[in-house]
Coordinates of C-alpha atoms in Angstrom, one line a residue:
X1 CA -32.0 -144.1 0.0
X2 CA -33.0 -146.6 3.0
X3 CA -35.4 -149.4 2.9
X4 CA -38.1 -150.2 5.4
X5 CA -39.6 -153.4 6.4
X6 CA -42.3 -154.2 9.0
X7 CA -42.9 -157.7 10.7
X8 CA -44.7 -158.6 13.5
X9 CA -48.4 -158.1 12.6
X10 CA -51.1 -160.6 13.4
X11 CA -54.4 -161.4 15.1
X12 CA -54.8 -160.9 18.9
X13 CA -57.8 -160.9 21.0
X14 CA -58.9 -157.6 22.7
X15 CA -56.4 -156.8 25.7
X16 CA -53.8 -158.5 24.1
X17 CA -50.3 -157.3 22.9
X18 CA -48.2 -157.4 19.8
X19 CA -44.9 -156.4 19.0
X20 CA -44.0 -154.7 15.6
X21 CA -40.3 -154.6 14.3
X22 CA -39.2 -151.9 11.6
X23 CA -35.8 -153.2 9.9
X24 CA -34.0 -150.5 7.8
X25 CA -31.4 -150.9 5.3
X26 CA -29.7 -149.2 2.5
X27 CA -28.2 -145.4 3.6
X28 CA -28.5 -146.4 7.6
X29 CA -25.5 -144.3 8.2
X30 CA -27.6 -141.1 7.9
X31 CA -30.0 -140.1 10.6
X32 CA -33.9 -140.5 10.3
X33 CA -36.6 -139.6 12.2
X34 CA -39.2 -142.5 12.2
X35 CA -42.6 -143.3 12.9
X36 CA -45.4 -145.6 13.1
X37 CA -48.8 -144.6 10.7
X38 CA -52.0 -146.8 10.3
X39 CA -54.7 -147.1 8.1
X40 CA -57.9 -148.9 8.4
X41 CA -60.3 -149.8 5.4
X42 CA -61.8 -146.6 4.6
X43 CA -59.7 -144.5 6.5
X44 CA -56.9 -142.1 5.7
X45 CA -53.5 -142.9 7.5
X46 CA -53.3 -141.6 10.6
X47 CA -50.3 -141.0 13.0
X48 CA -49.2 -143.4 15.8
X49 CA -46.1 -142.7 16.9
X50 CA -42.7 -141.0 16.0
X51 CA -39.3 -140.9 17.4
X52 CA -36.3 -138.1 16.8
X53 CA -33.1 -139.0 15.3
X54 CA -31.3 -139.2 18.6
X55 CA -33.9 -141.2 20.1
X56 CA -34.5 -138.7 23.1
X57 CA -37.9 -137.0 22.2
X58 CA -41.0 -139.3 21.2
X59 CA -44.4 -138.6 20.2
X60 CA -47.7 -140.6 20.8
X61 CA -51.1 -139.7 19.0
X62 CA -53.6 -139.1 22.1
X63 CA -55.3 -142.6 21.0
X64 CA -52.2 -145.0 21.9
X65 CA -50.6 -143.1 25.1
X66 CA -50.3 -145.4 27.6
X67 CA -50.6 -148.7 25.7
X68 CA -47.9 -147.9 22.9
X69 CA -44.7 -147.5 23.1
X70 CA -41.9 -146.9 20.1
X71 CA -38.3 -147.7 20.7
X72 CA -35.2 -148.0 18.3
X73 CA -32.0 -149.7 18.5
X74 CA -30.0 -146.7 19.3
X75 CA -26.7 -148.7 18.9
X76 CA -27.0 -149.9 15.3
X77 CA -30.2 -147.1 14.7
X78 CA -31.2 -150.0 11.7
X79 CA -34.2 -151.3 13.8
X80 CA -37.3 -149.6 15.5
X81 CA -40.0 -151.4 17.3
X82 CA -43.6 -150.6 18.6
X83 CA -44.6 -152.3 21.2
X84 CA -48.7 -152.6 21.7
X85 CA -50.5 -153.4 24.6
X86 CA -54.2 -153.3 25.7
X87 CA -55.3 -153.6 22.0
X88 CA -58.5 -152.4 21.0
X89 CA -60.7 -153.6 18.2
X90 CA -60.4 -149.9 17.1
X91 CA -56.6 -150.4 16.8
X92 CA -57.1 -153.1 13.6
X93 CA -55.3 -151.5 10.8
X94 CA -52.5 -152.2 8.3
X95 CA -49.6 -150.3 10.6
X96 CA -46.4 -148.8 8.4
X97 CA -42.9 -148.1 9.4
X98 CA -41.9 -144.7 8.0
X99 CA -38.5 -142.5 7.7
X100 CA -37.6 -138.6 7.2
X101 CA -34.2 -138.2 6.2
X102 CA -31.8 -135.5 7.2
X103 CA -31.6 -133.2 10.5
X104 CA -34.5 -130.6 12.0
X105 CA -36.3 -129.6 14.7
X106 CA -37.3 -132.2 17.1
X107 CA -40.9 -131.6 16.5
X108 CA -44.1 -134.0 16.1
X109 CA -44.5 -135.0 12.6
X110 CA -48.0 -136.0 12.3
X111 CA -48.7 -135.8 8.3
X112 CA -47.6 -138.7 5.9
X113 CA -46.0 -136.3 3.6
X114 CA -43.5 -135.4 5.9
X115 CA -41.7 -138.9 5.7
X116 CA -39.7 -139.5 3.0
X117 CA -39.6 -143.5 3.0
X118 CA -42.6 -146.1 3.9
X119 CA -42.4 -149.4 4.4
X120 CA -45.2 -152.4 3.0
X121 CA -47.0 -152.5 5.9
X122 CA -48.1 -155.2 8.5
X123 CA -51.7 -155.9 9.5
X124 CA -52.6 -155.8 12.8
X125 CA -56.2 -157.0 13.8
X126 CA -57.8 -156.8 17.0
X127 CA -61.0 -159.4 17.4
X128 CA -63.7 -158.4 20.2

């Protein structure tokens, strides 16, 4: 089991930046594929970005490419970050950190059902 806790959300004006963090605890010695999702009111949870177990391969949703950057602390593998730049009002959502246990192919995993563990979410609000 692993527990995930997000932090860093808040209110920012359009064009601004925020950095989210996801801290993992518990069985962190095992490899995890990790990602970020977001969910706006009345909408389904959508994929934002993910990084494979080794940290070598990264995937982004088209809507955030060039603006968002995912990274992880490869030394400890217990913390993951999401740097969000050039934020837009449509980025407003609750952002969730997610992890998938066990090894597997380094493919893009965009469905929430592909992840085993979830954080509680952190609110990001972008004003126009």
